[in-house]
mmCIF file of C-alpha atoms in Angstrom:
data_model
loop_
_atom_site.group_PDB
_atom_site.id
_atom_site.type_symbol
_atom_site.label_atom_id
_atom_site.label_comp_id
_atom_site.label_asym_id
_atom_site.label_seq_id
_atom_site.Cartn_x
_atom_site.Cartn_y
_atom_site.Cartn_z
ATOM 1 C CA MET L 277 -10.774 6.929 -11.867
ATOM 2 C CA HIS L 278 -8.370 9.534 -10.495
ATOM 3 C CA ILE L 279 -8.677 10.048 -6.728
ATOM 4 C CA PHE L 280 -6.911 12.831 -4.855
ATOM 5 C CA VAL L 281 -6.125 12.745 -1.132
ATOM 6 C CA LEU L 282 -5.629 16.190 0.379
ATOM 7 C CA GLY L 283 -3.250 16.015 3.324
ATOM 8 C CA THR L 284 -0.773 13.229 4.060
ATOM 9 C CA GLY L 285 -0.718 13.133 7.825
ATOM 10 C CA MET L 286 -1.419 9.882 9.631
ATOM 11 C CA ILE L 287 -5.040 9.678 8.465
ATOM 12 C CA GLY L 288 -4.351 10.884 4.922
ATOM 13 C CA THR L 289 -1.532 8.355 4.563
ATOM 14 C CA THR L 290 -3.883 5.594 5.729
ATOM 15 C CA VAL L 291 -6.464 6.678 3.136
ATOM 16 C CA VAL L 292 -3.817 6.603 0.383
ATOM 17 C CA THR L 293 -2.504 3.197 1.473
ATOM 18 C CA GLU L 294 -5.973 1.652 1.499
ATOM 19 C CA LEU L 295 -6.903 3.228 -1.849
ATOM 20 C CA ALA L 296 -3.746 1.722 -3.346
ATOM 21 C CA LYS L 297 -5.305 -1.720 -2.779
ATOM 22 C CA TYR L 298 -8.477 -0.755 -4.678
ATOM 23 C CA ALA L 299 -8.437 -1.752 -8.349
ATOM 24 C CA GLY L 300 -10.918 0.977 -9.300
ATOM 25 C CA ALA L 301 -8.432 3.688 -8.338
ATOM 26 C CA GLU L 302 -6.454 3.890 -11.562
ATOM 27 C CA LYS L 303 -4.416 6.770 -10.124
ATOM 28 C CA VAL L 304 -4.135 8.148 -6.603
ATOM 29 C CA THR L 305 -2.506 11.520 -6.046
ATOM 30 C CA ALA L 306 -1.391 12.381 -2.515
ATOM 31 C CA VAL L 307 -1.205 16.135 -1.990
ATOM 32 C CA ASP L 308 0.565 17.996 0.807
ATOM 33 C CA ILE L 309 2.521 21.168 1.362
ATOM 34 C CA ASN L 310 5.516 19.172 2.658
ATOM 35 C CA GLN L 311 7.587 16.971 0.366
ATOM 36 C CA SER L 312 8.859 14.959 3.347
ATOM 37 C CA SER L 313 5.303 14.058 4.340
ATOM 38 C CA ILE L 314 4.530 12.952 0.782
ATOM 39 C CA ASP L 315 7.716 10.892 0.585
ATOM 40 C CA LYS L 316 6.789 9.090 3.793
ATOM 41 C CA CYS L 317 3.261 8.467 2.483
ATOM 42 C CA LEU L 318 4.521 7.011 -0.818
ATOM 43 C CA ALA L 319 7.000 4.779 1.002
ATOM 44 C CA ILE L 320 4.193 3.317 3.111
ATOM 45 C CA ALA L 321 1.727 2.962 0.192
ATOM 46 C CA LYS L 322 4.259 1.144 -2.028
ATOM 47 C CA SER L 323 2.177 1.342 -5.204
ATOM 48 C CA SER L 324 2.999 2.321 -8.770
ATOM 49 C CA ARG L 325 -0.474 3.883 -9.016
ATOM 50 C CA VAL L 326 0.202 6.379 -6.213
ATOM 51 C CA PHE L 327 1.831 9.726 -7.009
ATOM 52 C CA GLY L 328 2.780 12.707 -4.877
ATOM 53 C CA LYS L 329 2.127 16.378 -5.480
ATOM 54 C CA VAL L 330 3.484 19.282 -3.445
ATOM 55 C CA ALA L 331 1.007 22.152 -3.355
ATOM 56 C CA GLU L 332 -0.368 24.914 -1.191
ATOM 57 C CA LEU L 333 -3.732 23.988 0.341
ATOM 58 C CA ALA L 334 -4.325 27.222 2.230
ATOM 59 C CA THR L 335 -7.252 28.690 0.267
ATOM 60 C CA GLU L 336 -10.200 27.711 -1.891
ATOM 61 C CA LYS L 337 -8.248 28.878 -4.943
ATOM 62 C CA ASP L 338 -5.262 26.691 -3.984
ATOM 63 C CA ILE L 339 -7.421 23.620 -3.573
ATOM 64 C CA ALA L 340 -9.389 24.241 -6.794
ATOM 65 C CA GLU L 341 -6.107 24.475 -8.704
ATOM 66 C CA VAL L 342 -4.997 21.135 -7.230
ATOM 67 C CA LEU L 343 -8.287 19.389 -8.043
ATOM 68 C CA LYS L 344 -8.133 19.997 -11.798
ATOM 69 C CA GLY L 345 -8.558 16.565 -13.391
ATOM 70 C CA ALA L 346 -9.682 14.880 -10.183
ATOM 71 C CA ASP L 347 -12.767 12.625 -10.202
ATOM 72 C CA ILE L 348 -13.008 12.168 -6.423
ATOM 73 C CA ALA L 349 -11.159 13.826 -3.553
ATOM 74 C CA ILE L 350 -10.866 12.921 0.110
ATOM 75 C CA ALA L 351 -10.089 15.882 2.351
ATOM 76 C CA CYS L 352 -7.899 15.087 5.370
ATOM 77 C CA LEU L 353 -7.374 18.731 6.224
ATOM 78 C CA PRO L 354 -7.719 20.970 9.299
ATOM 79 C CA HIS L 355 -11.220 22.109 10.283
ATOM 80 C CA SER L 356 -10.374 25.629 9.113
ATOM 81 C CA LEU L 357 -10.055 24.424 5.482
ATOM 82 C CA SER L 358 -13.179 22.264 5.343
ATOM 83 C CA VAL L 359 -15.559 24.808 3.795
ATOM 84 C CA ALA L 360 -12.874 25.991 1.351
ATOM 85 C CA ALA L 361 -12.307 22.390 0.224
ATOM 86 C CA ILE L 362 -16.024 21.897 -0.421
ATOM 87 C CA LYS L 363 -16.305 25.107 -2.429
ATOM 88 C CA ALA L 364 -13.213 24.142 -4.439
ATOM 89 C CA ALA L 365 -14.579 20.660 -5.164
ATOM 90 C CA ILE L 366 -17.884 22.064 -6.433
ATOM 91 C CA ALA L 367 -16.043 24.588 -8.624
ATOM 92 C CA SER L 368 -13.859 21.744 -9.965
ATOM 93 C CA ASN L 369 -16.790 19.353 -10.588
ATOM 94 C CA CYS L 370 -15.167 16.857 -8.251
ATOM 95 C CA HIS L 371 -16.862 14.585 -5.721
ATOM 96 C CA LEU L 372 -15.542 15.203 -2.199
ATOM 97 C CA ILE L 373 -15.506 13.155 0.995
ATOM 98 C CA ASP L 374 -14.601 15.394 3.927
ATOM 99 C CA LEU L 375 -13.568 14.113 7.351
ATOM 100 C CA VAL L 376 -14.736 17.325 9.033
ATOM 101 C CA GLY L 377 -18.344 17.651 10.195
ATOM 102 C CA SER L 378 -18.360 21.146 11.732
ATOM 103 C CA ARG L 379 -20.156 24.186 10.249
ATOM 104 C CA PHE L 380 -22.794 21.879 8.787
ATOM 105 C CA PRO L 381 -25.528 24.494 8.092
ATOM 106 C CA GLU L 382 -23.011 26.479 6.028
ATOM 107 C CA LYS L 383 -22.125 23.344 4.080
ATOM 108 C CA MET L 384 -25.740 22.338 3.583
ATOM 109 C CA ALA L 385 -26.397 25.758 2.032
ATOM 110 C CA MET L 386 -24.217 24.585 -0.895
ATOM 111 C CA HIS L 387 -26.453 21.580 -1.613
ATOM 112 C CA GLN L 388 -28.030 23.048 -4.751
ATOM 113 C CA GLN L 389 -24.678 24.225 -6.101
ATOM 114 C CA ALA L 390 -23.275 20.714 -5.716
ATOM 115 C CA GLN L 391 -26.302 19.234 -7.473
ATOM 116 C CA GLN L 392 -25.910 21.676 -10.366
ATOM 117 C CA ALA L 393 -22.247 20.681 -10.622
ATOM 118 C CA GLY L 394 -23.266 17.001 -10.632
ATOM 119 C CA VAL L 395 -21.087 16.122 -7.645
ATOM 120 C CA LEU L 396 -21.594 14.546 -4.250
ATOM 121 C CA ILE L 397 -20.169 16.205 -1.138
ATOM 122 C CA VAL L 398 -20.118 13.981 1.973
ATOM 123 C CA PRO L 399 -19.225 16.002 5.098
ATOM 124 C CA GLY L 400 -18.220 14.423 8.403
ATOM 125 C CA CYS L 401 -17.251 11.025 7.015
ATOM 126 C CA GLY L 402 -14.935 9.310 9.511
ATOM 127 C CA VAL L 403 -15.682 7.489 12.739
ATOM 128 C CA ALA L 404 -17.370 10.317 14.672
ATOM 129 C CA PRO L 405 -18.772 12.064 12.813
ATOM 130 C CA GLY L 406 -19.244 9.234 10.347
ATOM 131 C CA ILE L 407 -19.877 5.705 11.561
ATOM 132 C CA THR L 408 -21.813 6.957 14.596
ATOM 133 C CA ASN L 409 -24.092 8.987 12.314
ATOM 134 C CA PHE L 410 -25.299 6.184 10.084
ATOM 135 C CA LEU L 411 -25.662 3.755 13.003
ATOM 136 C CA ALA L 412 -28.000 6.242 14.697
ATOM 137 C CA ALA L 413 -29.914 6.808 11.468
ATOM 138 C CA GLN L 414 -30.360 3.052 10.951
ATOM 139 C CA GLY L 415 -31.502 2.599 14.547
ATOM 140 C CA ILE L 416 -34.188 5.207 13.968
ATOM 141 C CA GLU L 417 -35.227 3.434 10.743
ATOM 142 C CA LEU L 418 -35.792 0.224 12.733
ATOM 143 C CA LEU L 419 -38.361 1.872 15.028
ATOM 144 C CA ASP L 420 -41.855 3.233 14.539
ATOM 145 C CA GLU L 421 -41.222 5.928 17.152
ATOM 146 C CA ALA L 422 -37.629 6.791 18.023
ATOM 147 C CA GLN L 423 -37.425 8.344 21.482
ATOM 148 C CA GLU L 424 -33.723 8.625 22.243
ATOM 149 C CA ALA L 425 -30.418 8.281 20.406
ATOM 150 C CA VAL L 426 -27.056 8.416 22.180
ATOM 151 C CA LEU L 427 -23.919 8.456 20.021
ATOM 152 C CA ALA L 428 -20.749 7.902 22.052
ATOM 153 C CA CYS L 429 -17.215 7.668 20.709
ATOM 154 C CA GLY L 430 -13.673 8.434 21.743
ATOM 155 C CA GLY L 431 -10.030 7.586 21.249
ATOM 156 C CA VAL L 432 -8.242 6.623 24.456
ATOM 157 C CA PRO L 433 -4.675 5.435 25.106
ATOM 158 C CA LYS L 434 -4.101 1.770 25.841
ATOM 159 C CA TYR L 435 -1.589 2.866 28.484
ATOM 160 C CA PRO L 436 -2.831 6.179 29.932
ATOM 161 C CA ASP L 437 -0.270 8.561 31.442
ATOM 162 C CA PRO L 438 -0.956 11.210 34.088
ATOM 163 C CA PRO L 439 -2.031 13.931 34.498
ATOM 164 C CA LEU L 440 -4.757 13.826 31.803
ATOM 165 C CA GLY L 441 -4.938 10.107 30.953
ATOM 166 C CA TYR L 442 -5.121 10.969 27.269
ATOM 167 C CA GLN L 443 -2.867 11.108 24.229
ATOM 168 C CA VAL L 444 -3.544 13.036 21.057
ATOM 169 C CA VAL L 445 -4.649 10.724 18.233
ATOM 170 C CA TYR L 446 -5.462 13.545 15.793
ATOM 171 C CA ARG L 447 -4.763 17.283 15.637
ATOM 172 C CA LEU L 448 -4.498 18.894 19.086
ATOM 173 C CA GLU L 449 -6.126 21.998 17.589
ATOM 174 C CA SER L 450 -9.178 19.912 16.599
ATOM 175 C CA MET L 451 -9.312 18.268 20.021
ATOM 176 C CA LEU L 452 -9.383 21.611 21.819
ATOM 177 C CA ASP L 453 -12.093 22.845 19.420
ATOM 178 C CA LEU L 454 -14.162 19.868 20.551
ATOM 179 C CA TYR L 455 -13.752 21.017 24.156
ATOM 180 C CA THR L 456 -14.603 24.673 23.537
ATOM 181 C CA LYS L 457 -17.460 24.695 21.019
ATOM 182 C CA PRO L 458 -21.141 24.582 22.030
ATOM 183 C CA ALA L 459 -22.818 21.194 21.590
ATOM 184 C CA THR L 460 -25.791 20.961 19.226
ATOM 185 C CA ILE L 461 -28.335 18.335 20.313
ATOM 186 C CA ILE L 462 -31.984 17.411 19.805
ATOM 187 C CA GLN L 463 -34.034 17.918 22.959
ATOM 188 C CA ALA L 464 -37.807 17.316 22.990
ATOM 189 C CA GLY L 465 -37.751 17.420 19.191
ATOM 190 C CA LYS L 466 -35.996 20.799 18.988
ATOM 191 C CA ILE L 467 -32.404 21.698 18.158
ATOM 192 C CA VAL L 468 -30.728 23.097 21.260
ATOM 193 C CA GLU L 469 -27.201 24.315 21.996
ATOM 194 C CA LEU L 470 -25.491 23.341 25.257
ATOM 195 C CA ALA L 471 -22.375 24.866 26.777
ATOM 196 C CA PRO L 472 -19.082 23.017 26.162
ATOM 197 C CA LEU L 473 -18.240 20.193 28.592
ATOM 198 C CA SER L 474 -21.889 19.731 29.623
ATOM 199 C CA GLY L 475 -23.570 16.586 30.959
ATOM 200 C CA LEU L 476 -20.756 14.607 32.595
ATOM 201 C CA GLU L 477 -21.789 10.920 32.829
ATOM 202 C CA GLU L 478 -20.111 7.578 33.386
ATOM 203 C CA MET L 479 -20.165 4.916 30.668
ATOM 204 C CA SER L 480 -18.625 1.439 30.739
ATOM 205 C CA PHE L 481 -17.065 -0.552 27.919
ATOM 206 C CA PRO L 482 -15.739 -4.127 27.706
ATOM 207 C CA GLU L 483 -12.117 -4.816 28.617
ATOM 208 C CA PRO L 484 -9.496 -3.575 28.125
ATOM 209 C CA VAL L 485 -11.277 -0.207 28.493
ATOM 210 C CA GLY L 486 -13.655 -0.472 31.461
ATOM 211 C CA LEU L 487 -15.178 2.557 33.203
ATOM 212 C CA CYS L 488 -15.042 5.874 31.345
ATOM 213 C CA GLU L 489 -16.597 9.312 31.536
ATOM 214 C CA THR L 490 -18.360 11.232 28.777
ATOM 215 C CA VAL L 491 -19.541 14.762 28.120
ATOM 216 C CA ILE L 492 -21.944 16.011 25.474
ATOM 217 C CA THR L 493 -20.207 17.313 22.355
ATOM 218 C CA ASP L 494 -21.436 18.622 19.014
ATOM 219 C CA ALA L 495 -23.664 16.194 17.095
ATOM 220 C CA HIS L 496 -22.783 17.960 13.809
ATOM 221 C CA SER L 497 -25.086 16.969 10.952
ATOM 222 C CA THR L 498 -27.142 14.391 12.873
ATOM 223 C CA ALA L 499 -28.923 17.059 14.907
ATOM 224 C CA PHE L 500 -30.107 18.707 11.695
ATOM 225 C CA MET L 501 -30.712 15.651 9.505
ATOM 226 C CA LEU L 502 -32.421 13.515 12.156
ATOM 227 C CA GLN L 503 -34.578 16.242 13.685
ATOM 228 C CA GLY L 504 -38.218 15.213 13.341
ATOM 229 C CA LYS L 505 -37.247 11.529 13.403
ATOM 230 C CA VAL L 506 -36.180 11.217 17.053
ATOM 231 C CA THR L 507 -37.283 13.027 20.216
ATOM 232 C CA ASN L 508 -33.860 13.340 21.881
ATOM 233 C CA LEU L 509 -30.373 12.931 20.432
ATOM 234 C CA VAL L 510 -26.947 13.629 21.916
ATOM 235 C CA GLU L 511 -23.386 12.856 20.955
ATOM 236 C CA ARG L 512 -20.908 12.094 23.738
ATOM 237 C CA THR L 513 -17.116 12.000 23.684
ATOM 238 C CA VAL L 514 -15.403 9.326 25.781
ATOM 239 C CA ARG L 515 -12.359 9.733 28.034
ATOM 240 C CA TYR L 516 -10.939 7.948 31.076
ATOM 241 C CA PRO L 517 -12.254 9.089 34.506
ATOM 242 C CA GLY L 518 -10.931 12.418 35.753
ATOM 243 C CA HIS L 519 -9.976 13.857 32.352
ATOM 244 C CA TRP L 520 -13.048 16.034 31.848
ATOM 245 C CA ASN L 521 -12.938 17.713 35.255
ATOM 246 C CA LYS L 522 -9.296 18.667 34.717
ATOM 247 C CA MET L 523 -10.098 20.139 31.304
ATOM 248 C CA ARG L 524 -13.093 21.964 32.790
ATOM 249 C CA VAL L 525 -10.785 23.653 35.319
ATOM 250 C CA LEU L 526 -8.504 24.827 32.485
ATOM 251 C CA SER L 527 -11.559 26.141 30.625
ATOM 252 C CA GLU L 528 -12.951 27.941 33.669
ATOM 253 C CA LEU L 529 -9.573 29.589 34.292
ATOM 254 C CA GLY L 530 -9.515 30.905 30.713
ATOM 255 C CA PHE L 531 -6.710 28.746 29.320
ATOM 256 C CA LEU L 532 -8.911 27.617 26.401
ATOM 257 C CA ASP L 533 -10.081 31.125 25.402
ATOM 258 C CA ASP L 534 -9.534 32.342 21.832
ATOM 259 C CA ALA L 535 -9.359 36.080 22.570
ATOM 260 C CA GLN L 536 -5.771 37.295 22.450
ATOM 261 C CA ILE L 537 -3.964 38.674 25.459
ATOM 262 C CA SER L 538 -0.652 40.524 25.666
ATOM 263 C CA ILE L 539 2.335 39.019 27.471
ATOM 264 C CA GLN L 540 5.393 41.288 27.474
ATOM 265 C CA ASP L 541 4.101 42.996 24.327
ATOM 266 C CA ILE L 542 3.508 39.633 22.571
ATOM 267 C CA ALA L 543 -0.092 38.973 21.514
ATOM 268 C CA ILE L 544 -1.217 35.381 21.893
ATOM 269 C CA SER L 545 -4.460 33.559 22.621
ATOM 270 C CA PRO L 546 -4.564 31.515 25.841
ATOM 271 C CA LYS L 547 -5.723 28.569 23.717
ATOM 272 C CA SER L 548 -2.623 28.724 21.499
ATOM 273 C CA PHE L 549 -0.460 28.998 24.609
ATOM 274 C CA ALA L 550 -2.251 26.009 26.167
ATOM 275 C CA GLU L 551 -1.673 23.975 22.986
ATOM 276 C CA LYS L 552 2.087 24.455 23.304
ATOM 277 C CA ILE L 553 2.070 23.549 26.994
ATOM 278 C CA LEU L 554 -0.241 20.559 26.629
ATOM 279 C CA ALA L 555 1.283 18.997 23.504
ATOM 280 C CA PRO L 556 4.197 17.218 25.247
ATOM 281 C CA LYS L 557 1.887 16.171 28.104
ATOM 282 C CA LEU L 558 -0.418 14.465 25.602
ATOM 283 C CA SER L 559 2.114 12.537 23.531
ATOM 284 C CA GLY L 560 2.001 9.355 25.652
ATOM 285 C CA HIS L 561 4.787 6.823 26.095
ATOM 286 C CA SER L 562 3.130 4.358 23.696
ATOM 287 C CA ILE L 563 1.487 4.834 20.309
ATOM 288 C CA GLU L 564 -1.035 2.082 21.043
ATOM 289 C CA ASP L 565 -4.563 3.461 21.230
ATOM 290 C CA ILE L 566 -8.146 2.215 21.478
ATOM 291 C CA THR L 567 -11.215 3.607 19.732
ATOM 292 C CA VAL L 568 -14.468 3.001 21.580
ATOM 293 C CA LEU L 569 -17.895 3.498 20.084
ATOM 294 C CA LYS L 570 -21.411 2.890 21.338
ATOM 295 C CA VAL L 571 -24.639 3.974 19.646
ATOM 296 C CA GLU L 572 -27.932 3.295 21.417
ATOM 297 C CA VAL L 573 -31.306 4.066 19.851
ATOM 298 C CA SER L 574 -34.477 3.333 21.816
ATOM 299 C CA GLY L 575 -38.169 3.673 21.090
ATOM 300 C CA MET L 576 -41.316 1.809 20.083
ATOM 301 C CA LYS L 577 -41.847 -0.836 17.417
ATOM 302 C CA GLN L 578 -45.374 -2.210 16.954
ATOM 303 C CA GLY L 579 -46.260 -1.157 20.491
ATOM 304 C CA ILE L 580 -43.172 -2.795 22.047
ATOM 305 C CA GLN L 581 -40.309 -0.891 23.697
ATOM 306 C CA LYS L 582 -36.978 -1.736 22.027
ATOM 307 C CA LYS L 583 -33.380 -0.609 22.099
ATOM 308 C CA HIS L 584 -30.823 -1.138 19.331
ATOM 309 C CA THR L 585 -27.158 -0.986 20.362
ATOM 310 C CA TRP L 586 -24.006 -1.049 18.254
ATOM 311 C CA GLU L 587 -20.623 -1.235 19.973
ATOM 312 C CA MET L 588 -17.012 -1.238 18.807
ATOM 313 C CA ILE L 589 -13.742 -1.670 20.685
ATOM 314 C CA ASP L 590 -10.970 -1.233 18.119
ATOM 315 C CA LEU L 591 -7.288 -1.599 19.043
ATOM 316 C CA TYR L 592 -4.062 -0.317 17.546
ATOM 317 C CA ASP L 593 -3.529 -2.115 14.220
ATOM 318 C CA HIS L 594 -0.199 -3.940 14.452
ATOM 319 C CA ASP L 595 -0.520 -5.396 10.946
ATOM 320 C CA ARG L 596 -0.955 -1.997 9.311
ATOM 321 C CA LYS L 597 1.207 -0.270 11.948
ATOM 322 C CA ILE L 598 -1.371 2.510 12.391
ATOM 323 C CA THR L 599 -3.407 3.845 15.265
ATOM 324 C CA SER L 600 -6.954 2.680 15.684
ATOM 325 C CA MET L 601 -8.139 6.275 15.314
ATOM 326 C CA ALA L 602 -6.376 6.606 11.951
ATOM 327 C CA LYS L 603 -7.869 3.325 10.740
ATOM 328 C CA THR L 604 -11.435 3.918 11.901
ATOM 329 C CA THR L 605 -11.399 7.482 10.550
ATOM 330 C CA ALA L 606 -9.743 6.798 7.204
ATOM 331 C CA ILE L 607 -11.430 3.582 6.109
ATOM 332 C CA PRO L 608 -15.070 4.801 6.103
ATOM 333 C CA ALA L 609 -14.052 7.793 3.955
ATOM 334 C CA MET L 610 -12.044 5.569 1.614
ATOM 335 C CA LEU L 611 -14.952 3.119 1.343
ATOM 336 C CA VAL L 612 -17.462 5.859 0.475
ATOM 337 C CA ALA L 613 -15.063 7.004 -2.261
ATOM 338 C CA GLN L 614 -14.991 3.439 -3.600
ATOM 339 C CA TRP L 615 -18.765 3.247 -3.583
ATOM 340 C CA ILE L 616 -19.001 6.508 -5.553
ATOM 341 C CA ALA L 617 -16.453 5.202 -8.055
ATOM 342 C CA ASP L 618 -18.324 1.888 -8.346
ATOM 343 C CA LYS L 619 -21.639 3.772 -8.808
ATOM 344 C CA LYS L 620 -23.147 2.196 -5.705
ATOM 345 C CA ILE L 621 -23.876 5.783 -4.685
ATOM 346 C CA LEU L 622 -25.368 7.995 -7.380
ATOM 347 C CA GLU L 623 -26.812 10.929 -5.437
ATOM 348 C CA THR L 624 -25.504 14.466 -5.884
ATOM 349 C CA GLY L 625 -25.544 17.447 -3.549
ATOM 350 C CA VAL L 626 -24.309 17.906 0.003
ATOM 351 C CA ILE L 627 -25.437 14.709 1.715
ATOM 352 C CA PRO L 628 -24.072 13.498 5.071
ATOM 353 C CA ILE L 629 -23.371 9.825 5.565
ATOM 354 C CA GLU L 630 -26.475 9.239 7.721
ATOM 355 C CA ASN L 631 -28.581 9.898 4.620
ATOM 356 C CA LEU L 632 -26.466 7.621 2.416
ATOM 357 C CA ILE L 633 -25.631 4.489 4.437
ATOM 358 C CA VAL L 634 -29.077 3.454 5.668
ATOM 359 C CA ARG L 635 -31.713 0.870 4.745
ATOM 360 C CA GLU L 636 -30.483 -1.364 1.880
ATOM 361 C CA ARG L 637 -26.942 0.072 1.933
ATOM 362 C CA PHE L 638 -26.473 -0.322 5.693
ATOM 363 C CA GLN L 639 -25.559 -3.994 6.082
ATOM 364 C CA PRO L 640 -23.386 -4.216 2.940
ATOM 365 C CA PHE L 641 -21.373 -1.221 4.177
ATOM 366 C CA LEU L 642 -20.952 -2.778 7.644
ATOM 367 C CA THR L 643 -19.869 -6.027 6.000
ATOM 368 C CA GLU L 644 -17.200 -4.245 3.948
ATOM 369 C CA LEU L 645 -16.010 -2.354 7.029
ATOM 370 C CA ALA L 646 -15.615 -5.692 8.813
ATOM 371 C CA HIS L 647 -13.594 -7.100 5.893
ATOM 372 C CA LEU L 648 -11.312 -4.074 6.260
ATOM 373 C CA GLY L 649 -10.829 -4.670 9.978
ATOM 374 C CA ILE L 650 -13.548 -2.511 11.567
ATOM 375 C CA GLU L 651 -15.917 -4.855 13.373
ATOM 376 C CA ILE L 652 -19.037 -3.489 15.040
ATOM 377 C CA GLY L 653 -21.182 -5.634 17.342
ATOM 378 C CA TYR L 654 -24.973 -5.345 17.506
ATOM 379 C CA LYS L 655 -27.725 -6.331 19.901
ATOM 380 C CA GLU L 656 -31.464 -5.743 20.164
ATOM 381 C CA GLU L 657 -33.205 -5.519 23.530
ATOM 382 C CA ILE L 658 -36.938 -5.827 24.148
ATOM 383 C CA PHE L 659 -38.580 -4.375 27.269
ATOM 384 C CA GLY L 660 -41.971 -5.035 28.820
#
């Protein structure tokens, strides 16, 4: 089984390193535009089965050329390349696990093409979207009538620095997209779009995190795939108190706008300008991070009101020397690739993880995540 990893940043390198431990991966090819990034990845992976390949990954044609001979690919690419990677994988008859969950209706429109090609495309397969999705789906499965699902997740610094109390744990471009795109939710059974940065609420987590604040962000595929199964569903992104109001001020002042403006005859978008200004303010003085996750699904079971809650507090991984966000994003994607290779997953088409890791697959997948260092607690509450 020949598995390709597209992109060798922090998350892509983690995927490659974990795949190198998997006996079913006879060959792993790490692909990036930069030789230095590949060299660093290979040095960390330390495996004779891992190879590097320098290639352009800017277009569908580029990616299709790279994927010749690939059985499975894992895309660790910018959001802007997600749809191109899916089209390239289908054209190359290659299964694809994609970390990006945005533009889901456009991806779902390729379902039949993927089936005809005999491949499985899994969009949004990380921590959020990813783990949160299948936890919510399983919670709904455990109820006769699911009334509300709340999916909350976020990466926060262990040692927050002012003024924003946040450090970038993935692409700054992707983070700002999260803050500026409308949020798709399920409200009273219907799919609804909310304005960015809506619904500020407090949420508490066990130590060392404590009190946080959340806003509603895009629920990606879950809003579409779980509609009709739950009355209300929202996804929330977690930050330390004060962060969201500061970002809202920047948004209201226009610093996160995409439309270009002219400054001394130089055209630039305020958002691109803000990225350059914010980047050094969001680097943090420590690389140690924490990923927090909480999924709550409530409703009725045999006439009794119940709530199912899954919670995770994951810290910087000192053994692997990687951030928690890299670990919790990379490992679910790597594990789905393993399950495809091992024929534990046989479906074809464009199928998000909430339709794959439920019912009989749910607990075995959680067990394997735990063996790989991602432990998720669970409790059931009964009311009345």
